[in-house]
Amino acid sequence: MEEQAKKVMLSGIQPSGDLHLGNYLGAIKNWVDRTDEFDNYYFMADLHTITVRQNPADLRRRTLEQLAQYIACGLDPERNTLFIQSHVPAHAQLGWVLNCYTMFGELSRMTQFKDKSAKHKDNINGGLFTYPTLMAADILLYQPDFVPVGEDQKQHVELTRNIVQRFNGIYGEVFKMPEPYIPKAGARVMGLTAPESKMSKSIPEGCVFLMEKPEDIQRKFKRAITDSDTQNCVRYDPEHKPGVANLMNIYAAVTGKSYAQIEAEFEGQGYGAFKPAVGEAVIETLRPIREEAQRILKDKAYLEQVYRSGAEKASYVANKTLRKVYKKVGFVAP
Ligand code: TRP
């Protein structure tokens, strides 16, 4: 009975690159902390990745690695529905329907489409353009209350809300109106070499991957951009010292210390002491995650059981919504 009262939370990450510290501190760690509070659906958004050309073997490997890493980060598959998007055909099916309730003009305004089509000029495909309607389908199938996403995905959730309004306006209350959920705590982690943009796999020198070797992590932190403040002072000032603020943010997230405590800890010590300390704290946070992910990845039977039972649970909910939609638009029941 209690289960039913819980609000529903859903999110996904594309397995187009290896998971990194930004994914962990900005998203996954928050999901883990909210496990008991919500009824949770988290998936590997593999359908989305092929809007950009992928190497098939790498995509397959990264999808399973991502699942192993989700679990290693603390997402318990017994208490969270973890699944692979392509295992639940309802995503593609509802995606098609929603395409017909989304305007060309709306899709043209999506900033991610504009960015990605500028970046991949030789492959501006239809999927890249209609990606947000697939994302809307991902969301609406599960009737979630909240969708935790980063700033960059807020526009897609806004579009989803417009689609809900349009669809429900025609057919009645079919979809629940989802809210974007931008957690207060939990850091928006910026790149170590370019603290003005978020940590991203596309700048590997500024990006710390969950499975990375400790010595590589430490090297990246030692080379992190700080500033030319001659006093070398560890002080939280995101506007004037964005690199230092980012490192403090990371250190706070992994140690639980406040900015004031961090300032006191490194009083008079400068960046030379601070940067490797952040590196060390991150290494110790990631070590058990890496080891657990490696262990889980070797257990193919376990992983298979997790994604099969996840897809089964997800399909049950998703198909209920899809049937309702098919009926509303006028398709003959099979
Ligand atoms: N578009 C998201 C991203 O690139 C991933 C994603 C796909 C997603 N479907 C989703 C996130 C549904 C939240 C809900 O980061």
GROMACS .gro file of N, CA and C and ligand atoms in nm, residues 10-14 16 43 45 48 85 91 112 116 131 134-139 147-150 152-153 156-157 198, ligand 1:
model
  102
   10LEU      N    1   1.212   0.948  -1.253
   10LEU     CA    2   1.269   0.879  -1.368
   10LEU      C    3   1.381   0.960  -1.430
   11SER      N    4   1.488   0.892  -1.470
   11SER     CA    5   1.591   0.961  -1.547
   11SER      C    6   1.674   0.861  -1.626
   12GLY      N    7   1.749   0.913  -1.720
   12GLY     CA    8   1.834   0.827  -1.802
   12GLY      C    9   1.963   0.897  -1.838
   13ILE      N   10   2.063   0.817  -1.868
   13ILE     CA   11   2.191   0.871  -1.917
   13ILE      C   12   2.227   0.793  -2.043
   14GLN      N   13   2.274   0.864  -2.143
   14GLN     CA   14   2.314   0.797  -2.267
   14GLN      C   15   2.446   0.723  -2.248
   16SER      N   16   2.683   0.690  -2.427
   16SER     CA   17   2.765   0.731  -2.542
   16SER      C   18   2.908   0.759  -2.499
   43PHE      N   19   1.738   0.440  -1.655
   43PHE     CA   20   1.770   0.356  -1.771
   43PHE      C   21   1.893   0.405  -1.846
   45ALA      N   22   2.005   0.511  -2.187
   45ALA     CA   23   1.932   0.564  -2.303
   45ALA      C   24   2.005   0.526  -2.432
   48HIS      N   25   1.887   0.671  -2.777
   48HIS     CA   26   1.929   0.809  -2.805
   48HIS      C   27   2.070   0.818  -2.863
   85GLN      N   28   1.695   0.095  -2.232
   85GLN     CA   29   1.583   0.157  -2.306
   85GLN      C   30   1.535   0.072  -2.424
   91HIS      N   31   0.900   0.261  -2.575
   91HIS     CA   32   0.965   0.392  -2.590
   91HIS      C   33   0.958   0.438  -2.737
  112GLN      N   34   1.991   2.192  -2.798
  112GLN     CA   35   2.079   2.077  -2.817
  112GLN      C   36   2.082   2.034  -2.964
  116LYS      N   37   2.424   2.016  -3.161
  116LYS     CA   38   2.472   1.889  -3.217
  116LYS      C   39   2.474   1.891  -3.369
  131TYR      N   40   1.478   1.365  -3.149
  131TYR     CA   41   1.528   1.317  -3.020
  131TYR      C   42   1.440   1.363  -2.902
  134LEU      N   43   1.135   1.149  -2.843
  134LEU     CA   44   1.166   1.019  -2.783
  134LEU      C   45   1.190   1.038  -2.633
  135MET      N   46   1.256   1.146  -2.599
  135MET     CA   47   1.279   1.174  -2.457
  135MET      C   48   1.146   1.199  -2.385
  136ALA      N   49   1.054   1.267  -2.453
  136ALA     CA   50   0.921   1.289  -2.394
  136ALA      C   51   0.852   1.154  -2.372
  137ALA      N   52   0.867   1.063  -2.468
  137ALA     CA   53   0.807   0.930  -2.454
  137ALA      C   54   0.871   0.856  -2.336
  138ASP      N   55   1.005   0.863  -2.326
  138ASP     CA   56   1.076   0.800  -2.213
  138ASP      C   57   1.012   0.841  -2.082
  139ILE      N   58   0.984   0.970  -2.075
  139ILE     CA   59   0.933   1.026  -1.950
  139ILE      C   60   0.787   0.985  -1.929
  147VAL      N   61   1.148   1.456  -1.286
  147VAL     CA   62   1.253   1.410  -1.378
  147VAL      C   63   1.381   1.485  -1.343
  148PRO      N   64   1.474   1.420  -1.272
  148PRO     CA   65   1.598   1.489  -1.240
  148PRO      C   66   1.684   1.500  -1.366
  149VAL      N   67   1.715   1.621  -1.403
  149VAL     CA   68   1.800   1.644  -1.521
  149VAL      C   69   1.893   1.761  -1.494
  150GLY      N   70   1.998   1.767  -1.571
  150GLY     CA   71   2.087   1.882  -1.564
  150GLY      C   72   2.027   2.000  -1.639
  152ASP      N   73   2.115   2.145  -1.895
  152ASP     CA   74   2.114   2.132  -2.041
  152ASP      C   75   1.992   2.055  -2.093
  153GLN      N   76   1.924   1.982  -2.004
  153GLN     CA   77   1.810   1.903  -2.048
  153GLN      C   78   1.676   1.965  -2.008
  156HIS      N   79   1.424   2.025  -2.282
  156HIS     CA   80   1.353   1.906  -2.328
  156HIS      C   81   1.237   1.868  -2.235
  157VAL      N   82   1.256   1.891  -2.107
  157VAL     CA   83   1.147   1.863  -2.013
  157VAL      C   84   1.035   1.967  -2.032
  198LYS      N   85   3.049   2.251  -1.816
  198LYS     CA   86   3.034   2.136  -1.727
  198LYS      C   87   3.129   2.023  -1.767
  335TRP     N1   88   1.863   1.338  -2.309
  335TRP     C1   89   1.928   1.303  -2.186
  335TRP     C2   90   2.074   1.342  -2.192
  335TRP     O1   91   2.132   1.346  -2.300
  335TRP     C3   92   1.918   1.156  -2.157
  335TRP     C4   93   1.775   1.114  -2.150
  335TRP     C5   94   1.708   1.044  -2.245
  335TRP     C6   95   1.683   1.143  -2.045
  335TRP     N2   96   1.580   1.025  -2.205
  335TRP     C7   97   1.561   1.082  -2.083
  335TRP     C8   98   1.694   1.209  -1.922
  335TRP     C9   99   1.447   1.092  -2.003
  335TRP    C10  100   1.578   1.218  -1.842
  335TRP    C11  101   1.458   1.160  -1.883
  335TRP     O2  102   2.134   1.367  -2.089
   0.00000   0.00000   0.00000
